Amino acid sequence: MSEQPKAPGPYAVAVIGGDGIGPEVVAEALKVVEAAGVKLETTSYDLGADRYLRTGEVLPDAVLDELRGADAILLGAVGPAIGSTAVPSGVLERGLLLRMRFELDLYVNLRPFTASPGAIAAGADFAVVRENTEGPYAGEGGLLRRGTPHEVATQGSVNTRFGVERCVRFAFELAERRGGRRDVTLVHKTNVLTYSGDLWKRTFEEVAAGHPSVTTGYQHVDAACIFLVERAAEYDVVVTDNLFGDILTDLAGAVAGGIGLAASANLNPARTGPSLFEPVHGAAHDIAGTGRANPLAAIRSAAMMLEHLGETPAADRVTRAVLAEQTEMSGSNRPWSTASVGDAVAGRL
């Protein structure tokens, strides 16, 4: 391995290994960051299903206060084993993941997709910008006459001009930085969601007027699902709301080579607090400890963390190494393990 230039730092990174394969893939991501020459001071936090089962705690206020002081947060995966009822549905999602998004103002969820050779979306290289703190996930709604034949459930979608505009603006600035086709596609359902859709469409058009070098388009979300399967290579940057973004990015991961390759960044572009970086896949308890977890999504998430920290050359090297390894793995039957993939990526640096 060639000698790497010394990087500034160290950066204070809060590490949440979490549950299942989470600690395993995070370990490989940290291995690669070290190989890239970036110095980190890591502090590990015991959060996730295991902690909840032991203590009944999800995210104590004191821990959240400590997380605010980090430069970045690197998370593996959280969640109980599939089929387990020991952790009620929504406890970790709302109490840990969504709480961090809301409390730390992680208002952009950025997910890049570079398709593997032979994948359904072969040739695709695009990014999805998902609004991350509003929409149906804001928690507006309630139940009336619960458990009776006359029960009523409401679940509202909260969309503010402020929240929509800052997300859309990030998407246009990203399209300019990516250096590709400079194209942004808004995905929504304006023909049915006439209030929230109208706000998104008007805001999108007004922001677009300030970025004349970027071409634009609009698709209904159901059409976008078809196009992601049939012609994903036509996308550059997609911007959408919280719920649609959640669904579309899982589909994008599947057609680009598998959800195990999908990385993400929960960003606070205003930098009023730390941003959080995590692979999209879940805890996969069924393969925990077997060495069968693919760490590439976690490693690419760490590359996004380096980019956010200003370590652009190191981030670029790591991303190129991840994509090279992704290509080789897709065309080879060579045996691999979680650790050997991390070693291979580190070796490419």
PDB file of C-alpha atoms in Angstrom, residues 28-228:
ATOM      1  CA  GLU A  28     -14.809  -2.731   8.711  1.00  0.00           C
ATOM      2  CA  ALA A  29     -15.810   0.853   7.934  1.00  0.00           C
ATOM      3  CA  LEU A  30     -13.510   2.148  10.675  1.00  0.00           C
ATOM      4  CA  LYS A  31     -10.723  -0.103   9.393  1.00  0.00           C
ATOM      5  CA  VAL A  32     -10.999   1.494   5.948  1.00  0.00           C
ATOM      6  CA  VAL A  33     -11.108   5.044   7.330  1.00  0.00           C
ATOM      7  CA  GLU A  34      -7.869   4.329   9.180  1.00  0.00           C
ATOM      8  CA  ALA A  35      -6.327   2.960   5.982  1.00  0.00           C
ATOM      9  CA  ALA A  36      -7.355   6.181   4.222  1.00  0.00           C
ATOM     10  CA  GLY A  37      -5.191   8.129   6.662  1.00  0.00           C
ATOM     11  CA  VAL A  38      -7.951   9.988   8.519  1.00  0.00           C
ATOM     12  CA  LYS A  39      -7.621  10.137  12.282  1.00  0.00           C
ATOM     13  CA  LEU A  40     -10.735   9.575  14.382  1.00  0.00           C
ATOM     14  CA  GLU A  41     -11.360   9.650  18.104  1.00  0.00           C
ATOM     15  CA  THR A  42     -14.264   7.254  18.515  1.00  0.00           C
ATOM     16  CA  THR A  43     -16.658   6.891  21.422  1.00  0.00           C
ATOM     17  CA  SER A  44     -18.921   3.842  21.385  1.00  0.00           C
ATOM     18  CA  TYR A  45     -22.537   4.067  22.496  1.00  0.00           C
ATOM     19  CA  ASP A  46     -24.673   1.117  23.526  1.00  0.00           C
ATOM     20  CA  LEU A  47     -27.980   1.863  21.826  1.00  0.00           C
ATOM     21  CA  GLY A  48     -30.501  -0.371  20.112  1.00  0.00           C
ATOM     22  CA  ALA A  49     -32.703  -3.357  20.779  1.00  0.00           C
ATOM     23  CA  ASP A  50     -30.240  -5.084  23.092  1.00  0.00           C
ATOM     24  CA  ARG A  51     -30.032  -2.059  25.382  1.00  0.00           C
ATOM     25  CA  TYR A  52     -33.793  -1.629  25.376  1.00  0.00           C
ATOM     26  CA  LEU A  53     -34.284  -5.267  26.361  1.00  0.00           C
ATOM     27  CA  ARG A  54     -31.741  -4.951  29.181  1.00  0.00           C
ATOM     28  CA  THR A  55     -32.690  -1.572  30.604  1.00  0.00           C
ATOM     29  CA  GLY A  56     -35.913  -0.350  29.002  1.00  0.00           C
ATOM     30  CA  GLU A  57     -34.017   2.714  27.726  1.00  0.00           C
ATOM     31  CA  VAL A  58     -34.003   3.838  24.099  1.00  0.00           C
ATOM     32  CA  LEU A  59     -32.114   7.157  23.915  1.00  0.00           C
ATOM     33  CA  PRO A  60     -31.523   8.768  27.323  1.00  0.00           C
ATOM     34  CA  ASP A  61     -31.347  12.566  27.323  1.00  0.00           C
ATOM     35  CA  ALA A  62     -27.802  12.493  28.702  1.00  0.00           C
ATOM     36  CA  VAL A  63     -26.641  10.321  25.782  1.00  0.00           C
ATOM     37  CA  LEU A  64     -28.336  12.590  23.268  1.00  0.00           C
ATOM     38  CA  ASP A  65     -26.523  15.557  24.804  1.00  0.00           C
ATOM     39  CA  GLU A  66     -23.215  13.736  24.369  1.00  0.00           C
ATOM     40  CA  LEU A  67     -24.025  12.942  20.733  1.00  0.00           C
ATOM     41  CA  ARG A  68     -24.572  16.649  20.066  1.00  0.00           C
ATOM     42  CA  GLY A  69     -20.912  17.245  20.813  1.00  0.00           C
ATOM     43  CA  ALA A  70     -19.588  14.815  18.205  1.00  0.00           C
ATOM     44  CA  ASP A  71     -18.297  15.809  14.785  1.00  0.00           C
ATOM     45  CA  ALA A  72     -20.247  12.936  13.236  1.00  0.00           C
ATOM     46  CA  ILE A  73     -22.156   9.782  14.140  1.00  0.00           C
ATOM     47  CA  LEU A  74     -21.536   6.404  12.490  1.00  0.00           C
ATOM     48  CA  LEU A  75     -24.299   3.837  12.989  1.00  0.00           C
ATOM     49  CA  GLY A  76     -24.394   0.164  12.040  1.00  0.00           C
ATOM     50  CA  ALA A  77     -27.951  -1.102  12.416  1.00  0.00           C
ATOM     51  CA  VAL A  78     -30.552  -1.316  15.140  1.00  0.00           C
ATOM     52  CA  GLY A  79     -33.516  -3.596  15.590  1.00  0.00           C
ATOM     53  CA  PRO A  80     -34.615  -6.904  17.103  1.00  0.00           C
ATOM     54  CA  ALA A  81     -34.608 -10.214  15.296  1.00  0.00           C
ATOM     55  CA  ILE A  82     -37.379 -10.613  12.711  1.00  0.00           C
ATOM     56  CA  GLY A  83     -40.481 -12.011  14.356  1.00  0.00           C
ATOM     57  CA  SER A  84     -39.495 -10.913  17.848  1.00  0.00           C
ATOM     58  CA  THR A  85     -42.223  -9.164  19.809  1.00  0.00           C
ATOM     59  CA  ALA A  86     -39.990  -8.281  22.759  1.00  0.00           C
ATOM     60  CA  VAL A  87     -39.419  -4.801  21.328  1.00  0.00           C
ATOM     61  CA  PRO A  88     -42.772  -3.229  20.388  1.00  0.00           C
ATOM     62  CA  SER A  89     -42.995  -1.956  16.827  1.00  0.00           C
ATOM     63  CA  GLY A  90     -42.053   1.702  16.580  1.00  0.00           C
ATOM     64  CA  VAL A  91     -40.162   1.955  19.866  1.00  0.00           C
ATOM     65  CA  LEU A  92     -36.696   2.074  18.285  1.00  0.00           C
ATOM     66  CA  GLU A  93     -37.813   3.773  15.091  1.00  0.00           C
ATOM     67  CA  ARG A  94     -39.456   6.697  16.846  1.00  0.00           C
ATOM     68  CA  GLY A  95     -37.490   6.706  20.069  1.00  0.00           C
ATOM     69  CA  LEU A  96     -34.008   6.394  18.577  1.00  0.00           C
ATOM     70  CA  LEU A  97     -33.742   6.889  14.815  1.00  0.00           C
ATOM     71  CA  LEU A  98     -36.466   9.481  14.313  1.00  0.00           C
ATOM     72  CA  ARG A  99     -35.625  11.232  17.548  1.00  0.00           C
ATOM     73  CA  MET A 100     -32.034  11.737  16.417  1.00  0.00           C
ATOM     74  CA  ARG A 101     -33.256  13.044  13.048  1.00  0.00           C
ATOM     75  CA  PHE A 102     -35.606  15.530  14.685  1.00  0.00           C
ATOM     76  CA  GLU A 103     -33.431  16.590  17.617  1.00  0.00           C
ATOM     77  CA  LEU A 104     -30.250  16.986  15.529  1.00  0.00           C
ATOM     78  CA  ASP A 105     -32.152  18.517  12.579  1.00  0.00           C
ATOM     79  CA  LEU A 106     -30.935  15.895  10.116  1.00  0.00           C
ATOM     80  CA  TYR A 107     -33.226  17.252   7.449  1.00  0.00           C
ATOM     81  CA  VAL A 108     -31.643  15.670   4.365  1.00  0.00           C
ATOM     82  CA  ASN A 109     -31.436  11.935   3.863  1.00  0.00           C
ATOM     83  CA  LEU A 110     -28.970  11.409   1.010  1.00  0.00           C
ATOM     84  CA  ARG A 111     -28.635   8.013  -0.630  1.00  0.00           C
ATOM     85  CA  PRO A 112     -26.303   7.425  -3.603  1.00  0.00           C
ATOM     86  CA  PHE A 113     -26.782   4.455  -5.919  1.00  0.00           C
ATOM     87  CA  THR A 114     -24.153   3.087  -8.296  1.00  0.00           C
ATOM     88  CA  ALA A 115     -25.444  -0.092  -9.883  1.00  0.00           C
ATOM     89  CA  SER A 116     -23.362  -3.243  -9.986  1.00  0.00           C
ATOM     90  CA  PRO A 117     -22.625  -4.837 -13.369  1.00  0.00           C
ATOM     91  CA  GLY A 118     -25.443  -7.239 -14.163  1.00  0.00           C
ATOM     92  CA  ALA A 119     -27.923  -5.553 -11.837  1.00  0.00           C
ATOM     93  CA  ILE A 120     -31.413  -4.680 -13.069  1.00  0.00           C
ATOM     94  CA  ALA A 121     -30.378  -1.010 -13.106  1.00  0.00           C
ATOM     95  CA  ALA A 122     -26.944  -1.651 -14.659  1.00  0.00           C
ATOM     96  CA  GLY A 123     -25.289   1.614 -15.673  1.00  0.00           C
ATOM     97  CA  ALA A 124     -27.240   3.728 -13.204  1.00  0.00           C
ATOM     98  CA  ASP A 125     -25.427   6.272 -11.033  1.00  0.00           C
ATOM     99  CA  PHE A 126     -27.792   8.623  -9.223  1.00  0.00           C
ATOM    100  CA  ALA A 127     -28.653  10.029  -5.814  1.00  0.00           C
ATOM    101  CA  VAL A 128     -31.942  10.397  -3.961  1.00  0.00           C
ATOM    102  CA  VAL A 129     -32.471  13.406  -1.702  1.00  0.00           C
ATOM    103  CA  ARG A 130     -35.232  12.596   0.772  1.00  0.00           C
ATOM    104  CA  GLU A 131     -36.737  15.170   3.115  1.00  0.00           C
ATOM    105  CA  ASN A 132     -36.009  13.668   6.520  1.00  0.00           C
ATOM    106  CA  THR A 133     -37.887  15.521   9.283  1.00  0.00           C
ATOM    107  CA  GLU A 134     -41.425  16.174   8.009  1.00  0.00           C
ATOM    108  CA  GLY A 135     -44.174  14.349   6.103  1.00  0.00           C
ATOM    109  CA  PRO A 136     -46.139  11.520   7.762  1.00  0.00           C
ATOM    110  CA  TYR A 137     -43.150  10.726   9.998  1.00  0.00           C
ATOM    111  CA  ALA A 138     -43.588  13.972  11.928  1.00  0.00           C
ATOM    112  CA  GLY A 139     -46.152  12.139  14.075  1.00  0.00           C
ATOM    113  CA  GLU A 140     -49.250  14.265  13.491  1.00  0.00           C
ATOM    114  CA  GLY A 141     -52.433  12.227  14.047  1.00  0.00           C
ATOM    115  CA  GLY A 142     -54.228  10.144  16.602  1.00  0.00           C
ATOM    116  CA  LEU A 143     -56.873   7.577  17.473  1.00  0.00           C
ATOM    117  CA  LEU A 144     -60.471   8.081  18.500  1.00  0.00           C
ATOM    118  CA  ARG A 145     -62.626   5.367  20.097  1.00  0.00           C
ATOM    119  CA  ARG A 146     -59.712   2.909  19.887  1.00  0.00           C
ATOM    120  CA  GLY A 147     -60.681  -0.747  19.975  1.00  0.00           C
ATOM    121  CA  THR A 148     -64.337  -0.174  19.180  1.00  0.00           C
ATOM    122  CA  PRO A 149     -66.224  -0.813  15.932  1.00  0.00           C
ATOM    123  CA  HIS A 150     -66.277   2.977  15.449  1.00  0.00           C
ATOM    124  CA  GLU A 151     -62.531   3.510  15.758  1.00  0.00           C
ATOM    125  CA  VAL A 152     -61.021   6.404  13.781  1.00  0.00           C
ATOM    126  CA  ALA A 153     -57.312   6.719  12.939  1.00  0.00           C
ATOM    127  CA  THR A 154     -55.766   9.812  11.392  1.00  0.00           C
ATOM    128  CA  GLN A 155     -52.189  10.266  10.205  1.00  0.00           C
ATOM    129  CA  GLY A 156     -51.334  13.656   8.803  1.00  0.00           C
ATOM    130  CA  SER A 157     -48.455  14.685   6.561  1.00  0.00           C
ATOM    131  CA  VAL A 158     -46.675  17.815   7.773  1.00  0.00           C
ATOM    132  CA  ASN A 159     -45.034  19.879   5.019  1.00  0.00           C
ATOM    133  CA  THR A 160     -43.666  23.366   5.610  1.00  0.00           C
ATOM    134  CA  ARG A 161     -42.336  25.802   3.048  1.00  0.00           C
ATOM    135  CA  PHE A 162     -39.158  26.081   5.118  1.00  0.00           C
ATOM    136  CA  GLY A 163     -38.626  22.323   5.286  1.00  0.00           C
ATOM    137  CA  VAL A 164     -39.428  21.655   1.648  1.00  0.00           C
ATOM    138  CA  GLU A 165     -37.344  24.529   0.328  1.00  0.00           C
ATOM    139  CA  ARG A 166     -34.147  23.652   2.175  1.00  0.00           C
ATOM    140  CA  CYS A 167     -34.404  20.050   0.977  1.00  0.00           C
ATOM    141  CA  VAL A 168     -35.074  21.042  -2.646  1.00  0.00           C
ATOM    142  CA  ARG A 169     -32.280  23.604  -2.566  1.00  0.00           C
ATOM    143  CA  PHE A 170     -29.853  20.926  -1.347  1.00  0.00           C
ATOM    144  CA  ALA A 171     -30.865  18.712  -4.289  1.00  0.00           C
ATOM    145  CA  PHE A 172     -30.107  21.431  -6.844  1.00  0.00           C
ATOM    146  CA  GLU A 173     -26.764  22.235  -5.232  1.00  0.00           C
ATOM    147  CA  LEU A 174     -25.931  18.526  -5.209  1.00  0.00           C
ATOM    148  CA  ALA A 175     -26.721  18.248  -8.933  1.00  0.00           C
ATOM    149  CA  GLU A 176     -24.291  21.098  -9.583  1.00  0.00           C
ATOM    150  CA  ARG A 177     -21.560  19.492  -7.451  1.00  0.00           C
ATOM    151  CA  ARG A 178     -21.901  15.981  -8.854  1.00  0.00           C
ATOM    152  CA  GLY A 179     -20.592  17.099 -12.221  1.00  0.00           C
ATOM    153  CA  GLY A 180     -22.876  14.778 -14.136  1.00  0.00           C
ATOM    154  CA  ARG A 181     -25.901  15.659 -16.223  1.00  0.00           C
ATOM    155  CA  ARG A 182     -27.042  18.357 -13.774  1.00  0.00           C
ATOM    156  CA  ASP A 183     -30.615  17.152 -13.680  1.00  0.00           C
ATOM    157  CA  VAL A 184     -33.097  17.073 -10.797  1.00  0.00           C
ATOM    158  CA  THR A 185     -36.347  15.092 -10.862  1.00  0.00           C
ATOM    159  CA  LEU A 186     -39.105  15.881  -8.372  1.00  0.00           C
ATOM    160  CA  VAL A 187     -41.107  12.791  -7.383  1.00  0.00           C
ATOM    161  CA  HIS A 188     -44.469  13.216  -5.660  1.00  0.00           C
ATOM    162  CA  LYS A 189     -48.172  12.545  -6.243  1.00  0.00           C
ATOM    163  CA  THR A 190     -49.477  16.005  -7.056  1.00  0.00           C
ATOM    164  CA  ASN A 191     -52.635  14.787  -8.797  1.00  0.00           C
ATOM    165  CA  VAL A 192     -53.970  13.264  -5.568  1.00  0.00           C
ATOM    166  CA  LEU A 193     -52.027  14.960  -2.754  1.00  0.00           C
ATOM    167  CA  THR A 194     -53.124  18.341  -3.987  1.00  0.00           C
ATOM    168  CA  TYR A 195     -52.081  20.369  -0.939  1.00  0.00           C
ATOM    169  CA  SER A 196     -48.675  18.952  -0.063  1.00  0.00           C
ATOM    170  CA  GLY A 197     -47.980  18.222  -3.723  1.00  0.00           C
ATOM    171  CA  ASP A 198     -48.777  21.791  -4.694  1.00  0.00           C
ATOM    172  CA  LEU A 199     -46.373  23.123  -2.051  1.00  0.00           C
ATOM    173  CA  TRP A 200     -43.613  20.819  -3.281  1.00  0.00           C
ATOM    174  CA  LYS A 201     -44.212  21.622  -6.965  1.00  0.00           C
ATOM    175  CA  ARG A 202     -44.301  25.415  -6.505  1.00  0.00           C
ATOM    176  CA  THR A 203     -41.233  25.371  -4.272  1.00  0.00           C
ATOM    177  CA  PHE A 204     -39.369  23.148  -6.708  1.00  0.00           C
ATOM    178  CA  GLU A 205     -40.102  25.475  -9.622  1.00  0.00           C
ATOM    179  CA  GLU A 206     -39.090  28.584  -7.679  1.00  0.00           C
ATOM    180  CA  VAL A 207     -35.789  27.071  -6.548  1.00  0.00           C
ATOM    181  CA  ALA A 208     -35.142  25.788 -10.069  1.00  0.00           C
ATOM    182  CA  ALA A 209     -35.354  29.347 -11.403  1.00  0.00           C
ATOM    183  CA  GLY A 210     -32.210  30.163  -9.435  1.00  0.00           C
ATOM    184  CA  HIS A 211     -30.281  27.258 -10.972  1.00  0.00           C
ATOM    185  CA  PRO A 212     -30.558  27.761 -14.739  1.00  0.00           C
ATOM    186  CA  SER A 213     -27.763  25.286 -15.526  1.00  0.00           C
ATOM    187  CA  VAL A 214     -29.793  22.414 -14.008  1.00  0.00           C
ATOM    188  CA  THR A 215     -32.488  20.674 -16.051  1.00  0.00           C
ATOM    189  CA  THR A 216     -35.628  19.534 -14.242  1.00  0.00           C
ATOM    190  CA  GLY A 217     -38.443  17.026 -14.477  1.00  0.00           C
ATOM    191  CA  TYR A 218     -41.423  15.741 -12.527  1.00  0.00           C
ATOM    192  CA  GLN A 219     -42.776  12.195 -12.073  1.00  0.00           C
ATOM    193  CA  HIS A 220     -45.616  10.726 -10.075  1.00  0.00           C
ATOM    194  CA  VAL A 221     -44.240   8.299  -7.511  1.00  0.00           C
ATOM    195  CA  ASP A 222     -45.925   5.276  -9.088  1.00  0.00           C
ATOM    196  CA  ALA A 223     -44.356   6.104 -12.456  1.00  0.00           C
ATOM    197  CA  ALA A 224     -40.981   6.580 -10.769  1.00  0.00           C
ATOM    198  CA  CYS A 225     -41.224   3.033  -9.378  1.00  0.00           C
ATOM    199  CA  ILE A 226     -41.577   1.735 -12.939  1.00  0.00           C
ATOM    200  CA  PHE A 227     -38.764   3.895 -14.285  1.00  0.00           C
ATOM    201  CA  LEU A 228     -36.396   2.819 -11.492  1.00  0.00           C
TER     202      LEU A 228
END
